[in-house]
CSV table of C-alpha atoms in Angstrom, one decimal:
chain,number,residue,atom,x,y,z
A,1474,UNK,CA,144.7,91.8,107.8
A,1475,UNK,CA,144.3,93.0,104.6
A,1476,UNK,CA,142.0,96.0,103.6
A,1477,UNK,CA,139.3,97.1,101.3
A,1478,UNK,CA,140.8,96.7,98.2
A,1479,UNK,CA,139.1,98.8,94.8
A,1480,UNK,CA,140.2,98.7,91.1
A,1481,UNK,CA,140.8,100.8,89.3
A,1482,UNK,CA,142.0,103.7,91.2
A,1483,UNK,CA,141.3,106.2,88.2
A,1484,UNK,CA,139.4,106.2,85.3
A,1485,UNK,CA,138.6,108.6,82.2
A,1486,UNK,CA,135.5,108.0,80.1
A,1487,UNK,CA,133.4,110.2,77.7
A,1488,UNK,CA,129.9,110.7,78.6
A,1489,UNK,CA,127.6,107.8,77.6
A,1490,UNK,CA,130.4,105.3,77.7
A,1491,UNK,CA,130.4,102.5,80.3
A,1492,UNK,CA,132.2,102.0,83.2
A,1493,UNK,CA,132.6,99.1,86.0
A,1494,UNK,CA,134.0,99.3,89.1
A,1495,UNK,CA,135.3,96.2,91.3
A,1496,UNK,CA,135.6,95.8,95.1
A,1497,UNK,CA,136.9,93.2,97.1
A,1498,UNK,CA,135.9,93.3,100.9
A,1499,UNK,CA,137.6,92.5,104.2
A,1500,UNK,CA,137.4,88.4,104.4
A,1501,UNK,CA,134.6,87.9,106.5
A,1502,UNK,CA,132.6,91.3,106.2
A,1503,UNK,CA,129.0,90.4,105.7
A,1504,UNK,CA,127.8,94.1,104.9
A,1505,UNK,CA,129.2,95.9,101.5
A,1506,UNK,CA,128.4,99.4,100.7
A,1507,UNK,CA,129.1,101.6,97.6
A,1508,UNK,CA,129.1,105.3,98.1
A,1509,UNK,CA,129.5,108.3,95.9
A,1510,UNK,CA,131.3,111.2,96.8
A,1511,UNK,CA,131.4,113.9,94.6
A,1512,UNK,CA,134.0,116.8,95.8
A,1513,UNK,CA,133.3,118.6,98.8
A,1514,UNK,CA,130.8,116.4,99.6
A,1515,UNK,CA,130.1,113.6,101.8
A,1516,UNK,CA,130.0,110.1,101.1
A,1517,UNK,CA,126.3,109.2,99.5
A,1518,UNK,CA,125.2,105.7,100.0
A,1519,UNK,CA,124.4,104.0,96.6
A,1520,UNK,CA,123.7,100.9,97.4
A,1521,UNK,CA,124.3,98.4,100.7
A,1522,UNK,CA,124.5,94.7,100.5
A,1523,UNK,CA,124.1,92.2,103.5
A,1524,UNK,CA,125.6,89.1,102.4
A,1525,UNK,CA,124.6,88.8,98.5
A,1526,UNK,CA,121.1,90.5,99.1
A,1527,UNK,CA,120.3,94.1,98.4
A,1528,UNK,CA,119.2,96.0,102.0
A,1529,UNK,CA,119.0,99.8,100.5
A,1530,UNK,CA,119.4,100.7,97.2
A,1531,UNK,CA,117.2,103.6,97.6
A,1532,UNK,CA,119.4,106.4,96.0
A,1533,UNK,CA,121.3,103.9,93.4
A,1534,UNK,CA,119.7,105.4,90.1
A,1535,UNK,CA,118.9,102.4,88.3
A,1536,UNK,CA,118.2,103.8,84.7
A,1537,UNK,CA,121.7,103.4,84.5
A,1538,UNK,CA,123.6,102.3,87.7
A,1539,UNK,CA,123.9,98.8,88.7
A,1540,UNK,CA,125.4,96.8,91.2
A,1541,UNK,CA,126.0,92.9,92.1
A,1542,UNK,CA,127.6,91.1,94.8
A,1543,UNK,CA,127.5,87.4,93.2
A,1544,UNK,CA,128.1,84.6,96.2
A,1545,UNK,CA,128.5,87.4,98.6
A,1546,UNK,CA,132.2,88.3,98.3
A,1547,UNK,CA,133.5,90.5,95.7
A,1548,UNK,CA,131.0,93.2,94.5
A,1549,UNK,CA,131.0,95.3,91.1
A,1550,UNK,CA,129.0,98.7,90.2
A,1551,UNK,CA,128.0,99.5,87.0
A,1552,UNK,CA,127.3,102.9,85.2
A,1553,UNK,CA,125.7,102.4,81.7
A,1554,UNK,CA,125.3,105.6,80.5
A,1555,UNK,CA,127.8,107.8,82.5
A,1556,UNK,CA,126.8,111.3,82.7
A,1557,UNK,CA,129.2,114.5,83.3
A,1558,UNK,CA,127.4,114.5,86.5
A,1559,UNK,CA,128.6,111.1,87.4
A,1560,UNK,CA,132.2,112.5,88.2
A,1561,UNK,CA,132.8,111.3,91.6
A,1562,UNK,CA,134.8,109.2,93.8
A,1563,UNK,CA,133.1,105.6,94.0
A,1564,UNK,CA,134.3,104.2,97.5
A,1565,UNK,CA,133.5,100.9,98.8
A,1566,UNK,CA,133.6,99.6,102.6
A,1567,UNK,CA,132.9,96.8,104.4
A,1568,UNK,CA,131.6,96.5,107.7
A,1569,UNK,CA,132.0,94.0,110.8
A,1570,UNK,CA,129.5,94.7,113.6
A,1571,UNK,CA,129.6,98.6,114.1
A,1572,UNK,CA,132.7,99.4,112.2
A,1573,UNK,CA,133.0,100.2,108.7
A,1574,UNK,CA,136.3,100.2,106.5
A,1575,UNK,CA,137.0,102.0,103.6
A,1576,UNK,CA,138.8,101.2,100.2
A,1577,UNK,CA,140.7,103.9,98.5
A,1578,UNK,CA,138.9,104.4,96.6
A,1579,UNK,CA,137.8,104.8,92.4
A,1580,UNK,CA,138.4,108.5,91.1
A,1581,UNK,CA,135.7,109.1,87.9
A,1582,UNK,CA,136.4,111.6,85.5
A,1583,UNK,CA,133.2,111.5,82.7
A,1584,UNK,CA,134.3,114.0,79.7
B,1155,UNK,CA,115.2,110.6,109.3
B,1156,UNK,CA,118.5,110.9,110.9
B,1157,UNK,CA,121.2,113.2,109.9
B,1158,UNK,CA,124.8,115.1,110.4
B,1159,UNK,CA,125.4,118.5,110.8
B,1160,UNK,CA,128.9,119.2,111.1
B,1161,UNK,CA,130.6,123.4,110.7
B,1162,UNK,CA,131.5,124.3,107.4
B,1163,UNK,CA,134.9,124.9,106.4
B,1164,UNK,CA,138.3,125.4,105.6
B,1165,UNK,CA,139.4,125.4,109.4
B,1166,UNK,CA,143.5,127.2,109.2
B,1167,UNK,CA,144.9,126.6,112.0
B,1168,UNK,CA,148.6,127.2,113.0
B,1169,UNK,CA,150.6,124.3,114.2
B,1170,UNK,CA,150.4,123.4,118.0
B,1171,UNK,CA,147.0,125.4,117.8
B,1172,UNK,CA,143.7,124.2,119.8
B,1173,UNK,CA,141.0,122.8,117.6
B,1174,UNK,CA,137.3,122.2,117.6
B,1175,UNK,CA,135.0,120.8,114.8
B,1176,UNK,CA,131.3,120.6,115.6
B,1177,UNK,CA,129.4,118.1,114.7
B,1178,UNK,CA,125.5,117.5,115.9
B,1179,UNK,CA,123.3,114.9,115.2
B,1180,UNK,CA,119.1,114.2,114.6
B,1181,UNK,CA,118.6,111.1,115.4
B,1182,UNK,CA,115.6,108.4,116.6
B,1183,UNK,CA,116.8,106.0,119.2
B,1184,UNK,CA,120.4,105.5,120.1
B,1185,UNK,CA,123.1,105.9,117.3
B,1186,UNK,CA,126.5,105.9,117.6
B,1187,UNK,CA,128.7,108.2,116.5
B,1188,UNK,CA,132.0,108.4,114.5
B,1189,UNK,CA,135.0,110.8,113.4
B,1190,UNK,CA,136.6,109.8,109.9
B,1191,UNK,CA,139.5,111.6,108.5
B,1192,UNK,CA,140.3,111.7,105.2
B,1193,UNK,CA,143.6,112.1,103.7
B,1194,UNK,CA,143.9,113.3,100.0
B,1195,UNK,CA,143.6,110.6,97.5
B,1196,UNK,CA,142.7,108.1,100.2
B,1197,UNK,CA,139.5,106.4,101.4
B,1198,UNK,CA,138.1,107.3,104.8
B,1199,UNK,CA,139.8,105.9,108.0
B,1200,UNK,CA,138.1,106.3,111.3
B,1201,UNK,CA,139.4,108.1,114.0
B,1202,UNK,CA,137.4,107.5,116.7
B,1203,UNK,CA,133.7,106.6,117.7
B,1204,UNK,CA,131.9,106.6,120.9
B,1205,UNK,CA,128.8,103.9,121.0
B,1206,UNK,CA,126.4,105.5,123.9
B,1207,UNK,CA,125.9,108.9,125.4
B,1208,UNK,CA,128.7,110.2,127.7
B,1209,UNK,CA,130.6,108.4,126.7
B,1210,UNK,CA,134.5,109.6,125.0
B,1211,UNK,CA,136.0,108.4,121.9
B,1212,UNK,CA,140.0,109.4,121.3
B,1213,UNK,CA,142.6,108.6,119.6
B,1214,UNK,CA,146.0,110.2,118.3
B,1215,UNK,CA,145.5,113.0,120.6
B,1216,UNK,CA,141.8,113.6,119.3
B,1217,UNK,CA,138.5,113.1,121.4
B,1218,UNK,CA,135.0,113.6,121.2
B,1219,UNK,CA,132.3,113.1,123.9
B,1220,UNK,CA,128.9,112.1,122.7
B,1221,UNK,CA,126.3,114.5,124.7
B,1222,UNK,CA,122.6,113.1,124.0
B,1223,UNK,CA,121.2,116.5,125.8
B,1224,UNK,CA,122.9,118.7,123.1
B,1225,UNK,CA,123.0,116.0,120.2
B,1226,UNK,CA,127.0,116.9,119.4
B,1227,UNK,CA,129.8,114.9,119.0
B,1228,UNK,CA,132.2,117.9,118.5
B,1229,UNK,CA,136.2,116.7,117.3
B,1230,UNK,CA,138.9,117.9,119.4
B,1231,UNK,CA,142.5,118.3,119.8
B,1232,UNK,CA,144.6,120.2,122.4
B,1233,UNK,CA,147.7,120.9,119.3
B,1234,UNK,CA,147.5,120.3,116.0
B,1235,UNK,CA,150.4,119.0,113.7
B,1236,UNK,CA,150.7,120.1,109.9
B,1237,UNK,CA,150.2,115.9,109.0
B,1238,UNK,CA,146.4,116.2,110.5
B,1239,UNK,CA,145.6,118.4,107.5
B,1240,UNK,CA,142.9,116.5,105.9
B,1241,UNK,CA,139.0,115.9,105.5
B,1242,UNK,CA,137.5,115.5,108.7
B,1243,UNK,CA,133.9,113.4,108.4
B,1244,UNK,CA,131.1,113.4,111.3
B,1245,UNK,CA,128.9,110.0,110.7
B,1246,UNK,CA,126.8,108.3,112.8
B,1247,UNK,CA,125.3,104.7,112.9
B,1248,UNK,CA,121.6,103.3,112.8
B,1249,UNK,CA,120.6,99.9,113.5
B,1250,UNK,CA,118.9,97.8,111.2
B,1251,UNK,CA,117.9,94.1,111.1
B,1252,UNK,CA,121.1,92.5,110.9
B,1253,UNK,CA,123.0,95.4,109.8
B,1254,UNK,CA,124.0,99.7,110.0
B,1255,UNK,CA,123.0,101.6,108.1
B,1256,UNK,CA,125.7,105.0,108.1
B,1257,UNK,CA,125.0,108.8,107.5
B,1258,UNK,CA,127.8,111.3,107.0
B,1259,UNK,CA,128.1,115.2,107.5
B,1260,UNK,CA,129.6,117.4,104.4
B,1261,UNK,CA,133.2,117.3,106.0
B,1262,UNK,CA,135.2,119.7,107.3
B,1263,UNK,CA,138.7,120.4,105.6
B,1264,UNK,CA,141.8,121.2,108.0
B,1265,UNK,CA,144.5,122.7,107.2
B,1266,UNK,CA,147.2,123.4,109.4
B,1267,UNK,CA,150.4,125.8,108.8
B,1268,UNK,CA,153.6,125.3,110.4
């Protein structure tokens, strides 16, 4: 079966430049998360979608993050302003049951 | 709320050496716990998990037992190989209505010389 897939892999903004991010799920994963992880760190969960509806988007700054999963399939995140501190790695996974599965993975580099 | 503790690194190991990553866990009710590994420039990929207490996850020569009385899920692996140098990720699970929510330790990065 095919795997978490994420575009693009890299990208190089300036700071207060947009960005999107796109992630297509395992086919028939009903949960979607988007976490940050900024090196040496953890993953950080942004925001977790069940189906198309929001279940925790408690640490997604919204003043300039966003994120939609429209007729819950693909999902994209938004960051309108990036900030330096916005360099990170944006993965996305997919759950079935207990199980989660990873993309690759976006690599964010905000100059 | 929950969380993952997990020992800081880098771990250098020689090859065919013994290792141990701990990992221990707060937690209300009954999570259930996971190894990732991370290999550079990749997303995670999980290892192994183990679902209730006592019981043992493995998997490519790794294991992990998950002790409830000492809240650890500690990585093993009787001899490591210089291609299991990578991030390695403690995480458990919590139930919520119809979905998990997941927490993840810091990592722990492995490097092994042959």
């Amino acid at each position: 079966e095919a795997g978490v897939a994420q575009s693009p892999r890299y990208k190089i903004i300036e700071k207060r430049q947009s960005v999107a991010f796109w992630c297509n799920p395992i086919s028939g994963h009903a949960t979607l998360y988007w976490y940050q992880q900024i090196l040496g760190q953890g993953p950080k969960l942004l925001i977790q979608f069940q189906n198309n509806g929001v279940v925790d988007d408690s640490q997604l700054p919204k003043d300039r993050f966003s994120a939609e999963r429209l007729k819950g399939v693909d999902s994209t995140l938004k960051i309108q302003p990036a900030k330096l501190e916005d360099s990170a790695v944006y993965l996305c996974a997919s759950s079935l049951r207990n199980e989660q599965f990873f993309g690759p993975g976006t690599r964010l580099t905000v100059l | 709320g929950n969380s993952v503790t997990q020992m800081e690194g880098p771990v250098t190991l020689s090859e065919e050496a013994f290792l141990t990553i701990n990992c221990t866990y707060t937690a209300t009710g009954y999570p259930s716990l996971f190894w990732y590994v991370q290999y550079p420039g990749e997303g995670l990929q999980l290892l192994l998990k183990a679902t209730k207490a006592d019981d043992k996850g493995s998997n490519k020569g790794f294991e992990a037992t998950y002790r409830k009385e000492t809240t650890s899920f500690h990585l093993e692996k009787g001899s490591v190989q210089v291609s299991d140098s990578a991030v390695y990720f403690c995480a458990l699970s919590e139930y919520i209505p119809g979905t998990y929510k997941y927490i993840f330790g810091t990592g722990t990065r492995l490097k092994v010389l042959a």
